[in-house]
PDB file of C-alpha atoms in Angstrom:
ATOM      1  CA  UNK C 183     -72.164  29.362 -55.776  1.00  0.00           C
ATOM      2  CA  UNK C 184     -73.283  29.962 -51.949  1.00  0.00           C
ATOM      3  CA  UNK C 185     -70.919  30.817 -49.205  1.00  0.00           C
ATOM      4  CA  UNK C 186     -71.380  31.531 -45.846  1.00  0.00           C
ATOM      5  CA  UNK C 187     -68.438  32.248 -43.538  1.00  0.00           C
ATOM      6  CA  UNK C 188     -69.138  33.500 -39.422  1.00  0.00           C
ATOM      7  CA  UNK C 189     -66.545  35.310 -37.331  1.00  0.00           C
ATOM      8  CA  UNK C 190     -66.865  37.628 -34.018  1.00  0.00           C
ATOM      9  CA  UNK C 191     -66.650  34.254 -32.022  1.00  0.00           C
ATOM     10  CA  UNK C 192     -64.575  34.091 -29.262  1.00  0.00           C
ATOM     11  CA  UNK C 193     -64.829  34.032 -25.196  1.00  0.00           C
ATOM     12  CA  UNK C 194     -66.049  36.167 -22.981  1.00  0.00           C
ATOM     13  CA  UNK C 195     -67.349  36.004 -18.763  1.00  0.00           C
ATOM     14  CA  UNK C 196     -71.093  35.537 -17.827  1.00  0.00           C
ATOM     15  CA  UNK C 197     -72.972  38.738 -18.226  1.00  0.00           C
ATOM     16  CA  UNK C 198     -69.941  39.880 -21.425  1.00  0.00           C
ATOM     17  CA  UNK C 199     -71.460  40.008 -24.371  1.00  0.00           C
ATOM     18  CA  UNK C 200     -70.349  39.245 -28.230  1.00  0.00           C
ATOM     19  CA  UNK C 201     -71.662  39.800 -31.570  1.00  0.00           C
ATOM     20  CA  UNK C 202     -71.234  37.437 -34.377  1.00  0.00           C
ATOM     21  CA  UNK C 203     -70.994  37.871 -38.293  1.00  0.00           C
ATOM     22  CA  UNK C 204     -71.918  35.868 -41.171  1.00  0.00           C
ATOM     23  CA  UNK C 205     -70.292  37.327 -44.352  1.00  0.00           C
ATOM     24  CA  UNK C 206     -72.377  35.718 -47.198  1.00  0.00           C
ATOM     25  CA  UNK C 207     -72.026  35.956 -51.054  1.00  0.00           C
ATOM     26  CA  UNK C 208     -73.862  34.042 -53.832  1.00  0.00           C
ATOM     27  CA  UNK C 209     -77.174  34.948 -52.363  1.00  0.00           C
ATOM     28  CA  UNK C 210     -79.907  38.025 -52.600  1.00  0.00           C
ATOM     29  CA  UNK C 211     -80.502  38.298 -49.459  1.00  0.00           C
ATOM     30  CA  UNK C 212     -84.053  39.609 -49.300  1.00  0.00           C
ATOM     31  CA  UNK C 213     -85.237  36.317 -51.589  1.00  0.00           C
ATOM     32  CA  UNK C 214     -83.891  34.237 -48.032  1.00  0.00           C
ATOM     33  CA  UNK C 215     -84.763  32.686 -44.619  1.00  0.00           C
ATOM     34  CA  UNK C 216     -81.087  33.405 -43.056  1.00  0.00           C
ATOM     35  CA  UNK C 217     -80.407  31.922 -39.496  1.00  0.00           C
ATOM     36  CA  UNK C 218     -78.230  31.175 -36.664  1.00  0.00           C
ATOM     37  CA  UNK C 219     -78.119  27.659 -35.135  1.00  0.00           C
ATOM     38  CA  UNK C 220     -75.825  25.978 -32.412  1.00  0.00           C
ATOM     39  CA  UNK C 221     -73.821  22.812 -31.304  1.00  0.00           C
ATOM     40  CA  UNK C 222     -72.892  21.853 -27.792  1.00  0.00           C
ATOM     41  CA  UNK C 223     -70.630  19.305 -26.597  1.00  0.00           C
ATOM     42  CA  UNK C 224     -73.198  16.223 -26.853  1.00  0.00           C
ATOM     43  CA  UNK C 225     -75.977  18.145 -28.003  1.00  0.00           C
ATOM     44  CA  UNK C 226     -77.890  17.962 -31.651  1.00  0.00           C
ATOM     45  CA  UNK C 227     -77.573  21.323 -33.472  1.00  0.00           C
ATOM     46  CA  UNK C 228     -80.078  23.890 -32.321  1.00  0.00           C
ATOM     47  CA  UNK C 229     -81.646  26.687 -33.609  1.00  0.00           C
ATOM     48  CA  UNK C 230     -80.926  30.451 -31.576  1.00  0.00           C
ATOM     49  CA  UNK C 231     -83.023  32.972 -34.446  1.00  0.00           C
ATOM     50  CA  UNK C 232     -83.961  33.415 -38.048  1.00  0.00           C
ATOM     51  CA  UNK C 233     -84.921  36.180 -39.439  1.00  0.00           C
ATOM     52  CA  UNK C 234     -87.351  35.432 -42.960  1.00  0.00           C
ATOM     53  CA  UNK C 235     -87.431  36.974 -46.184  1.00  0.00           C
ATOM     54  CA  UNK C 236     -89.891  39.429 -45.152  1.00  0.00           C
ATOM     55  CA  UNK C 237     -87.825  40.456 -42.088  1.00  0.00           C
ATOM     56  CA  UNK C 238     -89.949  38.970 -39.465  1.00  0.00           C
ATOM     57  CA  UNK C 239     -87.447  37.311 -36.271  1.00  0.00           C
ATOM     58  CA  UNK C 240     -88.254  34.158 -34.073  1.00  0.00           C
ATOM     59  CA  UNK C 241     -86.434  33.219 -31.263  1.00  0.00           C
ATOM     60  CA  UNK C 242     -85.611  30.697 -29.110  1.00  0.00           C
ATOM     61  CA  UNK C 243     -86.716  30.384 -26.008  1.00  0.00           C
ATOM     62  CA  UNK C 244     -83.583  30.213 -24.379  1.00  0.00           C
ATOM     63  CA  UNK C 245     -82.347  32.996 -25.596  1.00  0.00           C
ATOM     64  CA  UNK C 246     -85.333  35.473 -26.092  1.00  0.00           C
ATOM     65  CA  UNK C 247     -84.443  38.958 -24.252  1.00  0.00           C
ATOM     66  CA  UNK C 248     -80.150  38.365 -24.889  1.00  0.00           C
ATOM     67  CA  UNK C 249     -80.173  37.977 -28.289  1.00  0.00           C
ATOM     68  CA  UNK C 250     -81.370  40.088 -31.350  1.00  0.00           C
ATOM     69  CA  UNK C 251     -80.502  38.891 -34.704  1.00  0.00           C
ATOM     70  CA  UNK C 252     -80.340  41.376 -37.727  1.00  0.00           C
ATOM     71  CA  UNK C 253     -79.370  41.302 -41.439  1.00  0.00           C
ATOM     72  CA  UNK C 254     -77.750  44.270 -43.706  1.00  0.00           C
ATOM     73  CA  UNK C 255     -78.828  43.892 -46.593  1.00  0.00           C
ATOM     74  CA  UNK C 256     -76.422  46.287 -48.318  1.00  0.00           C
ATOM     75  CA  UNK C 257     -73.815  44.321 -46.472  1.00  0.00           C
ATOM     76  CA  UNK C 258     -74.959  40.148 -47.545  1.00  0.00           C
ATOM     77  CA  UNK C 259     -73.961  40.365 -43.729  1.00  0.00           C
ATOM     78  CA  UNK C 260     -75.879  38.585 -41.144  1.00  0.00           C
ATOM     79  CA  UNK C 261     -75.232  39.151 -37.206  1.00  0.00           C
ATOM     80  CA  UNK C 262     -75.875  37.794 -33.711  1.00  0.00           C
ATOM     81  CA  UNK C 263     -75.830  40.599 -30.820  1.00  0.00           C
ATOM     82  CA  UNK C 264     -75.379  38.163 -27.792  1.00  0.00           C
ATOM     83  CA  UNK C 265     -76.506  39.834 -24.529  1.00  0.00           C
ATOM     84  CA  UNK C 266     -76.207  38.845 -20.432  1.00  0.00           C
ATOM     85  CA  UNK C 267     -74.122  35.272 -21.845  1.00  0.00           C
ATOM     86  CA  UNK C 268     -74.387  32.245 -19.842  1.00  0.00           C
ATOM     87  CA  UNK C 269     -71.850  29.588 -19.629  1.00  0.00           C
ATOM     88  CA  UNK C 270     -74.815  27.343 -21.493  1.00  0.00           C
ATOM     89  CA  UNK C 271     -73.812  29.202 -24.307  1.00  0.00           C
ATOM     90  CA  UNK C 272     -70.836  28.189 -24.973  1.00  0.00           C
ATOM     91  CA  UNK C 273     -71.235  26.229 -28.584  1.00  0.00           C
ATOM     92  CA  UNK C 274     -70.047  26.034 -32.028  1.00  0.00           C
ATOM     93  CA  UNK C 275     -72.409  28.768 -33.464  1.00  0.00           C
ATOM     94  CA  UNK C 276     -73.241  28.185 -37.418  1.00  0.00           C
ATOM     95  CA  UNK C 277     -75.282  30.925 -39.666  1.00  0.00           C
ATOM     96  CA  UNK C 278     -77.683  28.946 -41.784  1.00  0.00           C
ATOM     97  CA  UNK C 279     -79.803  30.118 -45.549  1.00  0.00           C
ATOM     98  CA  UNK C 280     -82.480  28.367 -47.455  1.00  0.00           C
ATOM     99  CA  UNK C 281     -83.934  30.564 -50.603  1.00  0.00           C
ATOM    100  CA  UNK C 282     -87.254  31.567 -49.869  1.00  0.00           C
ATOM    101  CA  UNK C 283     -89.226  32.371 -46.439  1.00  0.00           C
ATOM    102  CA  UNK C 284     -90.224  30.179 -44.291  1.00  0.00           C
ATOM    103  CA  UNK C 285     -93.171  32.639 -43.262  1.00  0.00           C
ATOM    104  CA  UNK C 286     -92.368  30.521 -39.160  1.00  0.00           C
ATOM    105  CA  UNK C 287     -93.229  27.451 -40.359  1.00  0.00           C
ATOM    106  CA  UNK C 288     -90.378  25.090 -38.768  1.00  0.00           C
ATOM    107  CA  UNK C 289     -87.634  27.479 -39.182  1.00  0.00           C
ATOM    108  CA  UNK C 290     -86.174  25.800 -36.343  1.00  0.00           C
ATOM    109  CA  UNK C 291     -85.506  22.601 -38.143  1.00  0.00           C
ATOM    110  CA  UNK C 292     -82.749  22.185 -39.711  1.00  0.00           C
ATOM    111  CA  UNK C 293     -83.457  20.261 -42.500  1.00  0.00           C
ATOM    112  CA  UNK C 294     -85.258  23.451 -43.828  1.00  0.00           C
ATOM    113  CA  UNK C 295     -81.932  25.014 -44.608  1.00  0.00           C
ATOM    114  CA  UNK C 296     -79.576  24.383 -47.507  1.00  0.00           C
ATOM    115  CA  UNK C 297     -76.220  26.133 -47.409  1.00  0.00           C
ATOM    116  CA  UNK C 298     -74.022  26.297 -43.885  1.00  0.00           C
ATOM    117  CA  UNK C 299     -71.315  28.190 -42.629  1.00  0.00           C
ATOM    118  CA  UNK C 300     -68.738  26.922 -41.016  1.00  0.00           C
ATOM    119  CA  UNK C 301     -68.506  27.897 -37.475  1.00  0.00           C
ATOM    120  CA  UNK C 302     -67.544  29.423 -34.292  1.00  0.00           C
ATOM    121  CA  UNK C 303     -67.023  28.889 -31.373  1.00  0.00           C
ATOM    122  CA  UNK C 304     -68.560  30.916 -28.114  1.00  0.00           C
ATOM    123  CA  UNK C 305     -67.234  29.835 -24.928  1.00  0.00           C
ATOM    124  CA  UNK C 306     -68.792  31.317 -21.818  1.00  0.00           C
ATOM    125  CA  UNK C 307     -67.102  30.884 -18.623  1.00  0.00           C
ATOM    126  CA  UNK C 308     -68.464  31.152 -15.246  1.00  0.00           C
TER     127      UNK C 308
END
């Protein structure tokens, strides 16, 4: 049974940093494409970043240069380092997983991910 548990959310001021973690079980990390999504109030769930089974990373334009996605295969943990936070980054952040790589194909599409965590809230104040 696949389980994804996010942690590390909280409050930060604009310009600050947070690091999110997603602890997983029931998956073979190297066979999965893993991603972070977020959902802000009155908006749909949008992709933030992904790391494919081959290690290739993808980012939404809104976070390029500020966020870094990484994974620790030995710990089966996914990370999202968020720097230079902005108030518009305020959202519930979710990690997501799908077996087999996407190799860039629609990595941002929620329908491509089967397993989801419960989310962790990030609030950025100005």
